[in-house]
PDB file of C-alpha atoms in Angstrom:
ATOM      1  CA  MET A  13     -12.781   2.289  -6.694  1.00  0.00           C
ATOM      2  CA  THR A  14     -12.726   0.224  -9.873  1.00  0.00           C
ATOM      3  CA  ARG A  15      -8.964  -0.213  -9.569  1.00  0.00           C
ATOM      4  CA  LEU A  16      -9.366  -1.205  -5.897  1.00  0.00           C
ATOM      5  CA  ARG A  17     -11.834  -3.914  -6.894  1.00  0.00           C
ATOM      6  CA  GLU A  18      -9.488  -5.186  -9.595  1.00  0.00           C
ATOM      7  CA  LEU A  19      -6.575  -5.343  -7.155  1.00  0.00           C
ATOM      8  CA  ALA A  20      -8.724  -7.118  -4.581  1.00  0.00           C
ATOM      9  CA  GLN A  21     -10.043  -9.686  -7.063  1.00  0.00           C
ATOM     10  CA  ARG A  22      -6.572 -10.417  -8.453  1.00  0.00           C
ATOM     11  CA  SER A  23      -5.196 -10.695  -4.923  1.00  0.00           C
ATOM     12  CA  ALA A  24      -7.959 -13.100  -3.881  1.00  0.00           C
ATOM     13  CA  GLY A  25      -7.562 -15.219  -7.015  1.00  0.00           C
ATOM     14  CA  VAL A  26     -10.917 -14.307  -8.539  1.00  0.00           C
ATOM     15  CA  PRO A  27     -10.903 -15.041 -12.297  1.00  0.00           C
ATOM     16  CA  GLU A  28     -10.831 -11.896 -14.406  1.00  0.00           C
ATOM     17  CA  ALA A  29     -13.993 -11.240 -16.373  1.00  0.00           C
ATOM     18  CA  PHE A  30     -12.301  -8.976 -18.892  1.00  0.00           C
ATOM     19  CA  GLU A  31      -8.942  -8.344 -20.473  1.00  0.00           C
ATOM     20  CA  GLU A  32      -6.971  -5.607 -18.783  1.00  0.00           C
ATOM     21  CA  ARG A  33      -5.278  -2.977 -20.870  1.00  0.00           C
ATOM     22  CA  CYS A  34      -2.451  -0.575 -20.246  1.00  0.00           C
ATOM     23  CA  ASP A  35      -3.856   2.718 -18.991  1.00  0.00           C
ATOM     24  CA  LEU A  36      -1.140   4.599 -20.884  1.00  0.00           C
ATOM     25  CA  CYS A  37      -1.078   3.082 -24.372  1.00  0.00           C
ATOM     26  CA  GLY A  38      -4.101   0.748 -24.483  1.00  0.00           C
ATOM     27  CA  ASP A  39      -2.178  -2.470 -25.187  1.00  0.00           C
ATOM     28  CA  LEU A  40      -3.133  -5.687 -23.419  1.00  0.00           C
ATOM     29  CA  VAL A  41      -1.294  -6.370 -20.175  1.00  0.00           C
ATOM     30  CA  MET A  42      -0.368  -9.682 -18.596  1.00  0.00           C
ATOM     31  CA  PRO A  43      -2.304 -10.786 -15.483  1.00  0.00           C
ATOM     32  CA  GLN A  44       0.792 -10.001 -13.417  1.00  0.00           C
ATOM     33  CA  HIS A  45       1.948  -6.534 -14.380  1.00  0.00           C
ATOM     34  CA  ARG A  46       3.448  -3.399 -12.881  1.00  0.00           C
ATOM     35  CA  HIS A  47       1.509  -0.333 -11.851  1.00  0.00           C
ATOM     36  CA  MET A  48       2.091   3.389 -12.081  1.00  0.00           C
ATOM     37  CA  ILE A  49       0.591   6.136 -10.000  1.00  0.00           C
ATOM     38  CA  ASP A  50      -0.720   9.511 -11.003  1.00  0.00           C
ATOM     39  CA  VAL A  51       0.949  11.489  -8.234  1.00  0.00           C
ATOM     40  CA  ASN A  52      -1.527  14.366  -8.338  1.00  0.00           C
ATOM     41  CA  ASP A  53      -4.671  12.345  -7.613  1.00  0.00           C
ATOM     42  CA  ARG A  54      -3.134   9.072  -6.321  1.00  0.00           C
ATOM     43  CA  ARG A  55      -4.787   7.136  -9.143  1.00  0.00           C
ATOM     44  CA  LEU A  56      -3.296   3.720  -9.902  1.00  0.00           C
ATOM     45  CA  LEU A  57      -2.647   2.821 -13.542  1.00  0.00           C
ATOM     46  CA  CYS A  58      -1.918  -0.536 -15.138  1.00  0.00           C
ATOM     47  CA  ALA A  59       1.276  -0.533 -17.209  1.00  0.00           C
ATOM     48  CA  CYS A  60       2.345  -2.894 -19.999  1.00  0.00           C
ATOM     49  CA  ARG A  61       5.968  -3.980 -20.261  1.00  0.00           C
ATOM     50  CA  PRO A  62       7.016  -1.383 -22.895  1.00  0.00           C
ATOM     51  CA  CYS A  63       5.526   1.441 -20.810  1.00  0.00           C
ATOM     52  CA  THR A  64       7.169   0.003 -17.708  1.00  0.00           C
ATOM     53  CA  ILE A  65      10.551   0.157 -19.446  1.00  0.00           C
ATOM     54  CA  LEU A  66       9.825   3.665 -20.725  1.00  0.00           C
ATOM     55  CA  PHE A  67       9.037   5.029 -17.276  1.00  0.00           C
ATOM     56  CA  ASP A  68      11.659   3.049 -15.369  1.00  0.00           C
ATOM     57  CA  HIS A  69      14.196   5.843 -15.027  1.00  0.00           C
ATOM     58  CA  PRO A  70      14.400   9.076 -13.004  1.00  0.00           C
ATOM     59  CA  GLY A  71      12.573  11.990 -14.551  1.00  0.00           C
ATOM     60  CA  ALA A  72      10.270   9.923 -16.744  1.00  0.00           C
ATOM     61  CA  GLY A  73       6.693  11.137 -16.576  1.00  0.00           C
ATOM     62  CA  GLY A  74       7.756  14.634 -15.614  1.00  0.00           C
ATOM     63  CA  GLY A  75       6.984  13.898 -11.971  1.00  0.00           C
ATOM     64  CA  HIS A  76       3.307  13.424 -12.840  1.00  0.00           C
ATOM     65  CA  PHE A  77       3.437   9.660 -13.390  1.00  0.00           C
ATOM     66  CA  ARG A  78       5.657   7.393 -11.282  1.00  0.00           C
ATOM     67  CA  LEU A  79       6.379   3.724 -11.829  1.00  0.00           C
ATOM     68  CA  LEU A  80       5.841   1.786  -8.637  1.00  0.00           C
ATOM     69  CA  PRO A  81       8.964  -0.057  -7.500  1.00  0.00           C
ATOM     70  CA  ASP A  82       9.037  -3.741  -6.608  1.00  0.00           C
ATOM     71  CA  ARG A  83      11.136  -3.401  -3.431  1.00  0.00           C
ATOM     72  CA  LEU A  84       9.599  -5.339  -0.542  1.00  0.00           C
ATOM     73  CA  LEU A  85      11.129  -5.463   2.940  1.00  0.00           C
ATOM     74  CA  TYR A  86      10.059  -6.929   6.255  1.00  0.00           C
ATOM     75  CA  LEU A  87      11.399  -4.524   8.865  1.00  0.00           C
ATOM     76  CA  ASP A  88      12.887  -6.600  11.667  1.00  0.00           C
ATOM     77  CA  ASP A  89      13.506  -4.877  15.004  1.00  0.00           C
ATOM     78  CA  PHE A  90      11.284  -1.960  14.027  1.00  0.00           C
ATOM     79  CA  ALA A  91      10.949   0.401  16.993  1.00  0.00           C
ATOM     80  CA  LEU A  92       7.290   1.214  17.596  1.00  0.00           C
ATOM     81  CA  ASP A  93       5.885   0.694  21.063  1.00  0.00           C
ATOM     82  CA  ASP A  94       2.244   1.046  22.097  1.00  0.00           C
ATOM     83  CA  MET A  95       2.684   4.586  23.417  1.00  0.00           C
ATOM     84  CA  MET A  96       4.221   5.815  20.171  1.00  0.00           C
ATOM     85  CA  TRP A  97       1.496   4.064  18.177  1.00  0.00           C
ATOM     86  CA  GLN A  98      -1.171   5.837  20.233  1.00  0.00           C
ATOM     87  CA  SER A  99       0.433   9.179  19.337  1.00  0.00           C
ATOM     88  CA  PHE A 100      -0.645   8.594  15.725  1.00  0.00           C
ATOM     89  CA  ARG A 101      -4.314   8.554  16.814  1.00  0.00           C
ATOM     90  CA  ILE A 102      -5.280   5.964  14.209  1.00  0.00           C
ATOM     91  CA  PRO A 103      -8.554   4.262  15.214  1.00  0.00           C
ATOM     92  CA  VAL A 104      -7.712   0.819  13.768  1.00  0.00           C
ATOM     93  CA  ASP A 105      -4.729  -1.532  13.852  1.00  0.00           C
ATOM     94  CA  LEU A 106      -3.831  -1.387  10.144  1.00  0.00           C
ATOM     95  CA  ALA A 107      -2.308   1.704   8.552  1.00  0.00           C
ATOM     96  CA  PHE A 108       0.115   2.862   5.889  1.00  0.00           C
ATOM     97  CA  PHE A 109       2.244   5.971   5.584  1.00  0.00           C
ATOM     98  CA  PHE A 110       3.973   7.586   2.617  1.00  0.00           C
ATOM     99  CA  HIS A 111       5.386  10.936   1.610  1.00  0.00           C
ATOM    100  CA  SER A 112       2.969  12.767  -0.682  1.00  0.00           C
ATOM    101  CA  THR A 113       4.678  15.239  -3.006  1.00  0.00           C
ATOM    102  CA  PRO A 114       1.480  17.268  -3.681  1.00  0.00           C
ATOM    103  CA  ALA A 115       0.752  17.502   0.067  1.00  0.00           C
ATOM    104  CA  GLY A 116       4.383  18.255   0.860  1.00  0.00           C
ATOM    105  CA  ARG A 117       4.337  15.925   3.866  1.00  0.00           C
ATOM    106  CA  VAL A 118       3.924  12.367   5.067  1.00  0.00           C
ATOM    107  CA  VAL A 119       0.304  11.217   5.031  1.00  0.00           C
ATOM    108  CA  ALA A 120      -1.349   8.380   6.934  1.00  0.00           C
ATOM    109  CA  PHE A 121      -4.210   6.187   5.729  1.00  0.00           C
ATOM    110  CA  TYR A 122      -6.018   3.196   7.126  1.00  0.00           C
ATOM    111  CA  PRO A 123      -8.146   0.650   5.240  1.00  0.00           C
ATOM    112  CA  ALA A 124     -11.841   0.930   6.000  1.00  0.00           C
ATOM    113  CA  PRO A 125     -15.047  -0.527   4.535  1.00  0.00           C
ATOM    114  CA  ALA A 126     -15.547   2.722   2.616  1.00  0.00           C
ATOM    115  CA  GLY A 127     -12.004   2.704   1.197  1.00  0.00           C
ATOM    116  CA  ALA A 128      -8.720   4.338   2.182  1.00  0.00           C
ATOM    117  CA  THR A 129      -9.397   6.835   4.976  1.00  0.00           C
ATOM    118  CA  GLU A 130      -6.876   9.555   5.728  1.00  0.00           C
ATOM    119  CA  SER A 131      -5.915  10.153   9.346  1.00  0.00           C
ATOM    120  CA  LEU A 132      -4.490  13.467  10.498  1.00  0.00           C
ATOM    121  CA  LEU A 133      -0.791  12.825  11.095  1.00  0.00           C
ATOM    122  CA  GLU A 134       1.142  15.053  13.466  1.00  0.00           C
ATOM    123  CA  LEU A 135       4.586  15.830  12.060  1.00  0.00           C
ATOM    124  CA  GLU A 136       6.238  15.459  15.461  1.00  0.00           C
ATOM    125  CA  ALA A 137       4.990  11.882  15.845  1.00  0.00           C
ATOM    126  CA  TRP A 138       6.381  10.916  12.414  1.00  0.00           C
ATOM    127  CA  GLU A 139       9.720  12.605  13.174  1.00  0.00           C
ATOM    128  CA  HIS A 140      10.059  10.590  16.386  1.00  0.00           C
ATOM    129  CA  LEU A 141       9.300   7.379  14.476  1.00  0.00           C
ATOM    130  CA  THR A 142      11.876   8.238  11.808  1.00  0.00           C
ATOM    131  CA  MET A 143      14.557   9.001  14.382  1.00  0.00           C
ATOM    132  CA  ALA A 144      13.941   5.600  15.953  1.00  0.00           C
ATOM    133  CA  ASN A 145      13.883   3.900  12.518  1.00  0.00           C
ATOM    134  CA  PRO A 146      16.302   5.541  10.031  1.00  0.00           C
ATOM    135  CA  VAL A 147      15.128   3.169   7.262  1.00  0.00           C
ATOM    136  CA  LEU A 148      12.113   5.476   6.890  1.00  0.00           C
ATOM    137  CA  GLU A 149      14.378   8.237   5.604  1.00  0.00           C
ATOM    138  CA  HIS A 150      14.805   6.168   2.434  1.00  0.00           C
ATOM    139  CA  LEU A 151      11.150   5.710   1.499  1.00  0.00           C
ATOM    140  CA  GLU A 152      10.659   6.813  -2.103  1.00  0.00           C
ATOM    141  CA  PRO A 153       8.091   9.647  -2.134  1.00  0.00           C
ATOM    142  CA  ASP A 154       4.643   8.781  -3.519  1.00  0.00           C
ATOM    143  CA  VAL A 155       5.475   5.180  -4.445  1.00  0.00           C
ATOM    144  CA  GLU A 156       6.713   3.405  -1.288  1.00  0.00           C
ATOM    145  CA  ALA A 157       4.925   3.087   2.029  1.00  0.00           C
ATOM    146  CA  LEU A 158       5.388   1.907   5.563  1.00  0.00           C
ATOM    147  CA  LEU A 159       2.646  -0.679   6.188  1.00  0.00           C
ATOM    148  CA  ILE A 160       1.865  -1.486   9.828  1.00  0.00           C
ATOM    149  CA  ASP A 161      -0.149  -4.494  10.985  1.00  0.00           C
ATOM    150  CA  ARG A 162      -1.080  -4.606  14.670  1.00  0.00           C
ATOM    151  CA  THR A 163      -4.273  -6.635  14.275  1.00  0.00           C
ATOM    152  CA  ARG A 164      -4.975  -9.450  16.709  1.00  0.00           C
ATOM    153  CA  GLY A 165      -1.672  -9.047  18.530  1.00  0.00           C
ATOM    154  CA  ALA A 166       0.553  -8.748  15.436  1.00  0.00           C
ATOM    155  CA  ARG A 167       3.467  -6.320  15.444  1.00  0.00           C
ATOM    156  CA  ASP A 168       4.538  -6.453  11.804  1.00  0.00           C
ATOM    157  CA  HIS A 169       6.091  -3.637   9.813  1.00  0.00           C
ATOM    158  CA  TRP A 170       6.712  -3.633   6.077  1.00  0.00           C
ATOM    159  CA  LEU A 171       8.223  -1.400   3.439  1.00  0.00           C
ATOM    160  CA  VAL A 172       6.081  -1.994   0.349  1.00  0.00           C
ATOM    161  CA  PRO A 173       5.124  -0.455  -2.993  1.00  0.00           C
ATOM    162  CA  VAL A 174       2.060   1.684  -2.360  1.00  0.00           C
ATOM    163  CA  ASP A 175      -0.111  -0.434  -4.663  1.00  0.00           C
ATOM    164  CA  ARG A 176       0.172  -3.292  -2.156  1.00  0.00           C
ATOM    165  CA  CYS A 177      -1.452  -0.997   0.406  1.00  0.00           C
ATOM    166  CA  TYR A 178      -4.297  -0.217  -1.974  1.00  0.00           C
ATOM    167  CA  GLU A 179      -4.616  -3.936  -2.691  1.00  0.00           C
ATOM    168  CA  LEU A 180      -5.305  -4.382   1.027  1.00  0.00           C
ATOM    169  CA  VAL A 181      -7.761  -1.471   0.936  1.00  0.00           C
ATOM    170  CA  GLY A 182      -9.566  -3.159  -1.961  1.00  0.00           C
ATOM    171  CA  LEU A 183      -9.812  -6.460  -0.095  1.00  0.00           C
ATOM    172  CA  ILE A 184     -11.349  -4.820   2.956  1.00  0.00           C
ATOM    173  CA  ARG A 185     -13.745  -2.743   0.880  1.00  0.00           C
ATOM    174  CA  THR A 186     -14.811  -5.820  -1.116  1.00  0.00           C
ATOM    175  CA  TYR A 187     -15.139  -8.449   1.606  1.00  0.00           C
ATOM    176  CA  TRP A 188     -16.125  -6.507   4.736  1.00  0.00           C
ATOM    177  CA  LYS A 189     -19.534  -7.573   6.046  1.00  0.00           C
ATOM    178  CA  GLY A 190     -21.618  -6.082   8.850  1.00  0.00           C
ATOM    179  CA  PHE A 191     -20.206  -4.286  11.868  1.00  0.00           C
ATOM    180  CA  GLY A 192     -17.185  -6.476  12.611  1.00  0.00           C
ATOM    181  CA  GLY A 193     -16.237  -7.471   9.081  1.00  0.00           C
ATOM    182  CA  GLY A 194     -17.183 -11.145   9.295  1.00  0.00           C
ATOM    183  CA  PRO A 195     -14.909 -14.213   9.170  1.00  0.00           C
ATOM    184  CA  VAL A 196     -14.142 -13.952   5.455  1.00  0.00           C
ATOM    185  CA  ILE A 197     -12.408 -10.582   5.780  1.00  0.00           C
ATOM    186  CA  TRP A 198      -9.911 -11.963   8.292  1.00  0.00           C
ATOM    187  CA  GLU A 199      -9.198 -14.882   6.000  1.00  0.00           C
ATOM    188  CA  GLN A 200      -8.482 -12.384   3.220  1.00  0.00           C
ATOM    189  CA  ILE A 201      -6.253 -10.227   5.423  1.00  0.00           C
ATOM    190  CA  ASP A 202      -4.288 -13.270   6.601  1.00  0.00           C
ATOM    191  CA  ALA A 203      -3.915 -14.444   3.011  1.00  0.00           C
ATOM    192  CA  PHE A 204      -2.700 -10.980   1.958  1.00  0.00           C
ATOM    193  CA  PHE A 205       0.125 -10.992   4.510  1.00  0.00           C
ATOM    194  CA  ASP A 206       0.953 -14.601   3.634  1.00  0.00           C
ATOM    195  CA  ARG A 207       1.426 -13.462   0.028  1.00  0.00           C
ATOM    196  CA  LEU A 208       3.728 -10.675   1.179  1.00  0.00           C
ATOM    197  CA  ARG A 209       5.862 -13.216   3.013  1.00  0.00           C
ATOM    198  CA  ARG A 210       5.969 -15.509  -0.022  1.00  0.00           C
ATOM    199  CA  ASP A 211       6.919 -12.619  -2.295  1.00  0.00           C
ATOM    200  CA  LEU A 212       9.627 -11.613   0.169  1.00  0.00           C
ATOM    201  CA  SER A 213      11.303 -14.999  -0.167  1.00  0.00           C
ATOM    202  CA  ARG A 214      11.440 -14.917  -3.959  1.00  0.00           C
TER     203      ARG A 214
END
């Protein structure tokens, strides 16, 4: 939860109250830095540049630690109609999916005020989605996710590093107020997707 708050605050432009350090070697890290993930417990780790270089090749970390990639794609012409979406049985209109090596399957999560909530994903529904969208066959396990935004009439689909999904989780956990979330949370969600679009154009 601490890492979620840090991601949310950095995403929202909140000034940092402390110096961040690399979770691997303890050196200071720049405000904009890469992340790694502990595959076994899905824990995000800050990584300094030397550690990023060290882990930026296949086999580094022995499969336990994975450097998150920086690939970011907006998936035009993504095939997902309302009926197929309903087959996922996700109770909200934001969700992300990735292949979990420890679980041995694709898992689905949605951001909620309490954090990332896992939704039971039927394998058949994911297989149908993959057949309709072959790009999903190339998601890197554990580190890349399909992010779906269907809020307020949107039909947007992204391939993102999984830390961007947890950044969104952190924003919702931090800024959600009351039963409906309040106006600030929607400002934060809109700003998050605006940042994705800006980063896409770089």
